[in-house]
Amino acid sequence: AQSVTQLDSHVSVSEGTPVLLRCNYSSSYSPSLFWYVQHPNKGLQLLLKYTSAATLVKGINGFEAEFKKSETSFHLTKPSAHMSDAAEYFCVVPENNDMRFGAGTRLTVKP
Amino acid sequence: ETGVTQTPRHLVMGMTNKKSLKCEQHLGHNAMYWYKQSAKKPLELMFVYSLEERVENNSVPSRFSPECPNSSHLFLHLHTLQPEDSALYLCASSQDPSSGELFFGEGSRLTVL
């Protein structure tokens, strides 16, 4: 079975500084991987997805993620945080008809 | 407008009540899902419908009963719930269940007293 582990339950950064949200996956092959974002009182929205076409994936709102097979990682980054980035972020791997969600990382952005 | 609309957004019910959650998608997708989001737990898939037929039921208690009358509508009928069923219930749709790309509604916040 495939799974993902988000290494930090909470990350706090200052506005304008880089963001790093960490995700490791467990799979015997290169899976598809996704990052979703959930703003307060909202549903989840797809940020970006990796499907083996390119290891560096660019998403919406300036986010990107790099697939590293040697490290079984798919960390999410952004060069400069904005206040509107404050939200919960989920790393996700498909499994049959299901999507295995990580536990989530809450991003706080300080002024 | 997310393309997936859920009603009601908030619901408070007693353990003996019967209520329903509604989801409607305007995206022309073929698959619809119910997820449960509880505090400090990963999202849990409850039901998947593809082309109006249920393809996944993750051992959900029978007090939750889904209904998918057509590809645009999905219901979750609730009866004799427990306080631990209080959660955010999220509906999602996708063009293809194997794509992994889901479009979510804003959720229905359920509180069971």
PDB file of C-alpha atoms in Angstrom:
ATOM      1  CA  ALA A   1       0.000   0.000   0.000  1.00  0.00           C
ATOM      2  CA  GLN A   2       1.111   3.516  -0.728  1.00  0.00           C
ATOM      3  CA  SER A   3       1.248   6.250   1.881  1.00  0.00           C
ATOM      4  CA  VAL A   4       2.645   9.695   2.553  1.00  0.00           C
ATOM      5  CA  THR A   5       4.146  11.214   5.695  1.00  0.00           C
ATOM      6  CA  GLN A   6       4.151  14.918   6.311  1.00  0.00           C
ATOM      7  CA  LEU A   7       7.047  15.588   8.600  1.00  0.00           C
ATOM      8  CA  ASP A   8       5.771  18.782  10.224  1.00  0.00           C
ATOM      9  CA  SER A   9       2.319  19.336  11.646  1.00  0.00           C
ATOM     10  CA  HIS A  10       2.903  23.084  11.879  1.00  0.00           C
ATOM     11  CA  VAL A  11       5.275  25.464  10.096  1.00  0.00           C
ATOM     12  CA  SER A  12       5.548  29.153  10.897  1.00  0.00           C
ATOM     13  CA  VAL A  13       7.349  31.637   8.652  1.00  0.00           C
ATOM     14  CA  SER A  14       7.563  35.388   8.313  1.00  0.00           C
ATOM     15  CA  GLU A  15       6.059  37.112   5.314  1.00  0.00           C
ATOM     16  CA  GLY A  16       8.600  37.334   2.498  1.00  0.00           C
ATOM     17  CA  THR A  17      10.707  34.388   3.680  1.00  0.00           C
ATOM     18  CA  PRO A  18      10.898  30.963   1.983  1.00  0.00           C
ATOM     19  CA  VAL A  19       8.432  28.180   2.682  1.00  0.00           C
ATOM     20  CA  LEU A  20       9.356  24.495   2.931  1.00  0.00           C
ATOM     21  CA  LEU A  21       6.694  21.870   3.654  1.00  0.00           C
ATOM     22  CA  ARG A  22       8.055  18.353   3.759  1.00  0.00           C
ATOM     23  CA  CYS A  23       6.492  15.148   2.471  1.00  0.00           C
ATOM     24  CA  ASN A  24       7.938  11.655   2.165  1.00  0.00           C
ATOM     25  CA  TYR A  25       6.175   8.894   0.309  1.00  0.00           C
ATOM     26  CA  SER A  26       6.218   5.156   0.687  1.00  0.00           C
ATOM     27  CA  SER A  27       5.931   3.234  -2.556  1.00  0.00           C
ATOM     28  CA  SER A  28       7.734   0.475  -4.380  1.00  0.00           C
ATOM     29  CA  TYR A  29       7.626   2.497  -7.598  1.00  0.00           C
ATOM     30  CA  SER A  30       7.403   6.130  -8.662  1.00  0.00           C
ATOM     31  CA  PRO A  31       3.855   7.110  -7.841  1.00  0.00           C
ATOM     32  CA  SER A  32       1.763  10.067  -8.827  1.00  0.00           C
ATOM     33  CA  LEU A  33       1.856  12.671  -6.058  1.00  0.00           C
ATOM     34  CA  PHE A  34      -0.223  15.708  -5.298  1.00  0.00           C
ATOM     35  CA  TRP A  35      -0.297  18.708  -3.008  1.00  0.00           C
ATOM     36  CA  TYR A  36      -3.634  20.175  -1.986  1.00  0.00           C
ATOM     37  CA  VAL A  37      -4.317  23.339   0.029  1.00  0.00           C
ATOM     38  CA  GLN A  38      -7.220  24.075   2.340  1.00  0.00           C
ATOM     39  CA  HIS A  39      -7.856  27.644   3.409  1.00  0.00           C
ATOM     40  CA  PRO A  40      -9.920  28.237   6.579  1.00  0.00           C
ATOM     41  CA  ASN A  41     -13.555  27.216   6.174  1.00  0.00           C
ATOM     42  CA  LYS A  42     -12.980  26.142   2.589  1.00  0.00           C
ATOM     43  CA  GLY A  43     -12.711  22.912   0.667  1.00  0.00           C
ATOM     44  CA  LEU A  44      -9.446  21.532  -0.652  1.00  0.00           C
ATOM     45  CA  GLN A  45      -7.893  22.856  -3.850  1.00  0.00           C
ATOM     46  CA  LEU A  46      -5.265  21.197  -6.025  1.00  0.00           C
ATOM     47  CA  LEU A  47      -1.930  23.059  -5.860  1.00  0.00           C
ATOM     48  CA  LEU A  48       0.144  20.849  -8.132  1.00  0.00           C
ATOM     49  CA  LYS A  49       0.675  17.266  -9.248  1.00  0.00           C
ATOM     50  CA  TYR A  50       3.574  15.050 -10.238  1.00  0.00           C
ATOM     51  CA  THR A  51       2.953  12.372 -12.855  1.00  0.00           C
ATOM     52  CA  SER A  52       6.533  11.482 -13.894  1.00  0.00           C
ATOM     53  CA  ALA A  53       6.757  13.948 -16.797  1.00  0.00           C
ATOM     54  CA  ALA A  54       9.189  16.244 -14.958  1.00  0.00           C
ATOM     55  CA  THR A  55      10.683  16.050 -11.484  1.00  0.00           C
ATOM     56  CA  LEU A  56      10.220  19.768 -10.784  1.00  0.00           C
ATOM     57  CA  VAL A  57       6.559  20.652 -10.815  1.00  0.00           C
ATOM     58  CA  LYS A  58       5.187  24.181 -10.759  1.00  0.00           C
ATOM     59  CA  GLY A  59       1.792  24.870  -9.272  1.00  0.00           C
ATOM     60  CA  ILE A  60      -0.510  27.745  -8.569  1.00  0.00           C
ATOM     61  CA  ASN A  61       0.280  30.745  -6.360  1.00  0.00           C
ATOM     62  CA  GLY A  62       4.031  30.442  -6.881  1.00  0.00           C
ATOM     63  CA  PHE A  63       4.410  27.029  -5.253  1.00  0.00           C
ATOM     64  CA  GLU A  64       6.547  24.251  -6.663  1.00  0.00           C
ATOM     65  CA  ALA A  65       7.611  20.767  -5.613  1.00  0.00           C
ATOM     66  CA  GLU A  66      10.489  18.520  -6.567  1.00  0.00           C
ATOM     67  CA  PHE A  67      10.165  14.762  -6.827  1.00  0.00           C
ATOM     68  CA  LYS A  68      13.324  13.062  -5.487  1.00  0.00           C
ATOM     69  CA  LYS A  69      13.232   9.327  -5.904  1.00  0.00           C
ATOM     70  CA  SER A  70      16.518   8.772  -4.064  1.00  0.00           C
ATOM     71  CA  GLU A  71      15.042  10.476  -1.004  1.00  0.00           C
ATOM     72  CA  THR A  72      11.424   9.355  -1.559  1.00  0.00           C
ATOM     73  CA  SER A  73      10.452  12.972  -1.028  1.00  0.00           C
ATOM     74  CA  PHE A  74       8.108  15.478  -2.624  1.00  0.00           C
ATOM     75  CA  HIS A  75       8.658  18.674  -0.654  1.00  0.00           C
ATOM     76  CA  LEU A  76       6.628  21.795  -1.371  1.00  0.00           C
ATOM     77  CA  THR A  77       8.420  25.138  -1.588  1.00  0.00           C
ATOM     78  CA  LYS A  78       7.790  28.788  -2.281  1.00  0.00           C
ATOM     79  CA  PRO A  79      10.506  31.442  -2.425  1.00  0.00           C
ATOM     80  CA  SER A  80       8.583  34.152  -0.621  1.00  0.00           C
ATOM     81  CA  ALA A  81       5.593  33.619   1.674  1.00  0.00           C
ATOM     82  CA  HIS A  82       2.532  35.810   1.478  1.00  0.00           C
ATOM     83  CA  MET A  83      -0.067  36.303   4.187  1.00  0.00           C
ATOM     84  CA  SER A  84      -2.650  34.648   1.933  1.00  0.00           C
ATOM     85  CA  ASP A  85      -0.588  31.424   1.983  1.00  0.00           C
ATOM     86  CA  ALA A  86      -1.707  30.719   5.555  1.00  0.00           C
ATOM     87  CA  ALA A  87      -3.618  27.453   5.241  1.00  0.00           C
ATOM     88  CA  GLU A  88      -3.438  23.688   5.718  1.00  0.00           C
ATOM     89  CA  TYR A  89      -1.421  21.778   3.123  1.00  0.00           C
ATOM     90  CA  PHE A  90      -1.882  18.093   2.300  1.00  0.00           C
ATOM     91  CA  CYS A  91       0.450  15.752   0.474  1.00  0.00           C
ATOM     92  CA  VAL A  92      -1.543  13.037  -1.332  1.00  0.00           C
ATOM     93  CA  VAL A  93      -0.891   9.783  -3.169  1.00  0.00           C
ATOM     94  CA  PRO A  94      -3.542   7.866  -5.154  1.00  0.00           C
ATOM     95  CA  GLU A  95      -4.318   4.295  -4.120  1.00  0.00           C
ATOM     96  CA  ASN A  96      -6.811   2.418  -6.328  1.00  0.00           C
ATOM     97  CA  ASN A  97     -10.004   4.485  -6.201  1.00  0.00           C
ATOM     98  CA  ASP A  98      -8.873   6.284  -3.067  1.00  0.00           C
ATOM     99  CA  MET A  99      -6.540   9.181  -2.338  1.00  0.00           C
ATOM    100  CA  ARG A 100      -4.251   8.713   0.673  1.00  0.00           C
ATOM    101  CA  PHE A 101      -3.975  12.061   2.410  1.00  0.00           C
ATOM    102  CA  GLY A 102      -1.158  13.006   4.726  1.00  0.00           C
ATOM    103  CA  ALA A 103      -2.024  14.349   8.147  1.00  0.00           C
ATOM    104  CA  GLY A 104      -1.535  17.904   6.922  1.00  0.00           C
ATOM    105  CA  THR A 105       0.818  20.781   7.690  1.00  0.00           C
ATOM    106  CA  ARG A 106      -0.605  24.013   9.003  1.00  0.00           C
ATOM    107  CA  LEU A 107       1.290  26.993   7.605  1.00  0.00           C
ATOM    108  CA  THR A 108       1.244  30.202   9.626  1.00  0.00           C
ATOM    109  CA  VAL A 109       2.592  33.397   8.071  1.00  0.00           C
ATOM    110  CA  LYS A 110       3.627  36.181  10.429  1.00  0.00           C
ATOM    111  CA  PRO A 111       3.623  39.826   9.341  1.00  0.00           C
TER     112      PRO A 111
ATOM    113  CA  GLU B   1     -17.792  29.356  -7.467  1.00  0.00           C
ATOM    114  CA  THR B   2     -15.900  26.120  -7.048  1.00  0.00           C
ATOM    115  CA  GLY B   3     -18.069  24.019  -9.343  1.00  0.00           C
ATOM    116  CA  VAL B   4     -18.989  21.755  -6.425  1.00  0.00           C
ATOM    117  CA  THR B   5     -21.705  23.064  -4.131  1.00  0.00           C
ATOM    118  CA  GLN B   6     -22.602  21.581  -0.756  1.00  0.00           C
ATOM    119  CA  THR B   7     -25.664  22.308   1.366  1.00  0.00           C
ATOM    120  CA  PRO B   8     -26.172  22.950   4.157  1.00  0.00           C
ATOM    121  CA  ARG B   9     -22.856  24.480   5.170  1.00  0.00           C
ATOM    122  CA  HIS B  10     -23.626  23.940   8.841  1.00  0.00           C
ATOM    123  CA  LEU B  11     -25.910  21.394  10.493  1.00  0.00           C
ATOM    124  CA  VAL B  12     -26.652  20.672  14.130  1.00  0.00           C
ATOM    125  CA  MET B  13     -28.655  17.556  14.895  1.00  0.00           C
ATOM    126  CA  GLY B  14     -29.611  15.346  17.780  1.00  0.00           C
ATOM    127  CA  MET B  15     -28.786  11.676  17.882  1.00  0.00           C
ATOM    128  CA  THR B  16     -32.345  10.681  16.982  1.00  0.00           C
ATOM    129  CA  ASN B  17     -32.735  13.050  14.035  1.00  0.00           C
ATOM    130  CA  LYS B  18     -32.671  12.199  10.355  1.00  0.00           C
ATOM    131  CA  LYS B  19     -31.059  14.693   8.017  1.00  0.00           C
ATOM    132  CA  SER B  20     -29.362  14.759   4.618  1.00  0.00           C
ATOM    133  CA  LEU B  21     -26.351  16.472   3.133  1.00  0.00           C
ATOM    134  CA  LYS B  22     -26.488  17.464  -0.510  1.00  0.00           C
ATOM    135  CA  CYS B  23     -23.748  17.884  -3.082  1.00  0.00           C
ATOM    136  CA  GLU B  24     -24.061  19.139  -6.639  1.00  0.00           C
ATOM    137  CA  GLN B  25     -21.316  19.392  -9.230  1.00  0.00           C
ATOM    138  CA  HIS B  26     -21.473  21.548 -12.355  1.00  0.00           C
ATOM    139  CA  LEU B  27     -18.271  20.253 -13.945  1.00  0.00           C
ATOM    140  CA  GLY B  28     -19.589  17.356 -15.994  1.00  0.00           C
ATOM    141  CA  HIS B  29     -17.526  14.876 -14.001  1.00  0.00           C
ATOM    142  CA  ASN B  30     -18.231  11.164 -13.839  1.00  0.00           C
ATOM    143  CA  ALA B  31     -17.190  10.411 -10.262  1.00  0.00           C
ATOM    144  CA  MET B  32     -18.279  11.822  -6.915  1.00  0.00           C
ATOM    145  CA  TYR B  33     -16.955  11.250  -3.415  1.00  0.00           C
ATOM    146  CA  TRP B  34     -17.778  11.775   0.239  1.00  0.00           C
ATOM    147  CA  TYR B  35     -14.873  12.415   2.608  1.00  0.00           C
ATOM    148  CA  LYS B  36     -14.919  12.905   6.375  1.00  0.00           C
ATOM    149  CA  GLN B  37     -12.509  15.398   7.928  1.00  0.00           C
ATOM    150  CA  SER B  38     -12.141  15.167  11.699  1.00  0.00           C
ATOM    151  CA  ALA B  39      -9.827  17.184  13.878  1.00  0.00           C
ATOM    152  CA  LYS B  40      -6.300  15.747  14.049  1.00  0.00           C
ATOM    153  CA  LYS B  41      -7.083  12.895  11.614  1.00  0.00           C
ATOM    154  CA  PRO B  42      -6.262  12.475   7.928  1.00  0.00           C
ATOM    155  CA  LEU B  43      -9.125  12.793   5.484  1.00  0.00           C
ATOM    156  CA  GLU B  44     -11.104   9.575   5.320  1.00  0.00           C
ATOM    157  CA  LEU B  45     -12.786   8.404   2.156  1.00  0.00           C
ATOM    158  CA  MET B  46     -16.342   7.279   2.866  1.00  0.00           C
ATOM    159  CA  PHE B  47     -17.925   6.591  -0.513  1.00  0.00           C
ATOM    160  CA  VAL B  48     -17.073   6.778  -4.193  1.00  0.00           C
ATOM    161  CA  TYR B  49     -19.567   6.754  -7.025  1.00  0.00           C
ATOM    162  CA  SER B  50     -18.456   6.382 -10.622  1.00  0.00           C
ATOM    163  CA  LEU B  51     -21.080   6.770 -13.343  1.00  0.00           C
ATOM    164  CA  GLU B  52     -23.700   6.709 -10.581  1.00  0.00           C
ATOM    165  CA  GLU B  53     -22.627   3.295  -9.275  1.00  0.00           C
ATOM    166  CA  ARG B  54     -20.957   2.871  -5.917  1.00  0.00           C
ATOM    167  CA  VAL B  55     -17.418   1.570  -6.360  1.00  0.00           C
ATOM    168  CA  GLU B  56     -15.978   2.080  -2.904  1.00  0.00           C
ATOM    169  CA  ASN B  57     -17.410   1.851   0.570  1.00  0.00           C
ATOM    170  CA  ASN B  58     -14.732   2.037   3.207  1.00  0.00           C
ATOM    171  CA  SER B  59     -16.581   0.134   5.910  1.00  0.00           C
ATOM    172  CA  VAL B  60     -18.661   3.134   6.842  1.00  0.00           C
ATOM    173  CA  PRO B  61     -21.329   2.555   9.538  1.00  0.00           C
ATOM    174  CA  SER B  62     -24.833   2.015   8.194  1.00  0.00           C
ATOM    175  CA  ARG B  63     -26.046   5.174   9.920  1.00  0.00           C
ATOM    176  CA  PHE B  64     -24.501   6.918   6.890  1.00  0.00           C
ATOM    177  CA  SER B  65     -26.366   6.146   3.680  1.00  0.00           C
ATOM    178  CA  PRO B  66     -25.276   7.614   0.337  1.00  0.00           C
ATOM    179  CA  GLU B  67     -27.453   8.196  -2.691  1.00  0.00           C
ATOM    180  CA  CYS B  68     -26.389   9.188  -6.189  1.00  0.00           C
ATOM    181  CA  PRO B  69     -29.487   9.732  -8.362  1.00  0.00           C
ATOM    182  CA  ASN B  70     -27.469  11.080 -11.307  1.00  0.00           C
ATOM    183  CA  SER B  71     -23.927  12.093 -12.161  1.00  0.00           C
ATOM    184  CA  SER B  72     -24.431  15.646 -10.902  1.00  0.00           C
ATOM    185  CA  HIS B  73     -25.945  14.982  -7.486  1.00  0.00           C
ATOM    186  CA  LEU B  74     -24.810  13.136  -4.403  1.00  0.00           C
ATOM    187  CA  PHE B  75     -26.533  12.851  -1.048  1.00  0.00           C
ATOM    188  CA  LEU B  76     -25.471  11.600   2.352  1.00  0.00           C
ATOM    189  CA  HIS B  77     -28.429  10.552   4.483  1.00  0.00           C
ATOM    190  CA  LEU B  78     -27.808  10.644   8.222  1.00  0.00           C
ATOM    191  CA  HIS B  79     -29.724   8.891  10.973  1.00  0.00           C
ATOM    192  CA  THR B  80     -29.121   7.987  14.622  1.00  0.00           C
ATOM    193  CA  LEU B  81     -25.670   9.539  14.546  1.00  0.00           C
ATOM    194  CA  GLN B  82     -23.235   9.631  17.425  1.00  0.00           C
ATOM    195  CA  PRO B  83     -21.350  12.661  18.830  1.00  0.00           C
ATOM    196  CA  GLU B  84     -18.106  11.256  17.377  1.00  0.00           C
ATOM    197  CA  ASP B  85     -19.636  11.683  13.917  1.00  0.00           C
ATOM    198  CA  SER B  86     -19.286  15.442  14.321  1.00  0.00           C
ATOM    199  CA  ALA B  87     -16.904  16.511  11.557  1.00  0.00           C
ATOM    200  CA  LEU B  88     -16.576  18.372   8.295  1.00  0.00           C
ATOM    201  CA  TYR B  89     -18.034  16.324   5.453  1.00  0.00           C
ATOM    202  CA  LEU B  90     -16.490  17.113   2.113  1.00  0.00           C
ATOM    203  CA  CYS B  91     -17.874  16.259  -1.278  1.00  0.00           C
ATOM    204  CA  ALA B  92     -15.592  16.018  -4.292  1.00  0.00           C
ATOM    205  CA  SER B  93     -15.832  15.153  -7.955  1.00  0.00           C
ATOM    206  CA  SER B  94     -13.406  14.047 -10.636  1.00  0.00           C
ATOM    207  CA  GLN B  95     -13.473  13.268 -14.325  1.00  0.00           C
ATOM    208  CA  ASP B  96     -11.746   9.937 -13.739  1.00  0.00           C
ATOM    209  CA  PRO B  97     -11.212   8.180 -10.386  1.00  0.00           C
ATOM    210  CA  SER B  98      -7.750   7.049 -11.478  1.00  0.00           C
ATOM    211  CA  SER B  99      -6.598  10.613 -12.259  1.00  0.00           C
ATOM    212  CA  GLY B 100      -6.184  11.622  -8.636  1.00  0.00           C
ATOM    213  CA  GLU B 101      -7.397  15.126  -9.430  1.00  0.00           C
ATOM    214  CA  LEU B 102     -10.316  16.022  -7.206  1.00  0.00           C
ATOM    215  CA  PHE B 103     -12.482  19.120  -7.070  1.00  0.00           C
ATOM    216  CA  PHE B 104     -13.869  19.749  -3.595  1.00  0.00           C
ATOM    217  CA  GLY B 105     -16.853  21.580  -2.247  1.00  0.00           C
ATOM    218  CA  GLU B 106     -16.526  23.789   0.817  1.00  0.00           C
ATOM    219  CA  GLY B 107     -17.916  21.145   3.115  1.00  0.00           C
ATOM    220  CA  SER B 108     -20.824  20.674   5.500  1.00  0.00           C
ATOM    221  CA  ARG B 109     -19.905  21.162   9.152  1.00  0.00           C
ATOM    222  CA  LEU B 110     -21.921  18.630  11.158  1.00  0.00           C
ATOM    223  CA  THR B 111     -22.373  18.785  14.916  1.00  0.00           C
ATOM    224  CA  VAL B 112     -24.145  15.914  16.652  1.00  0.00           C
ATOM    225  CA  LEU B 113     -25.441  16.692  20.127  1.00  0.00           C
TER     226      LEU B 113
END
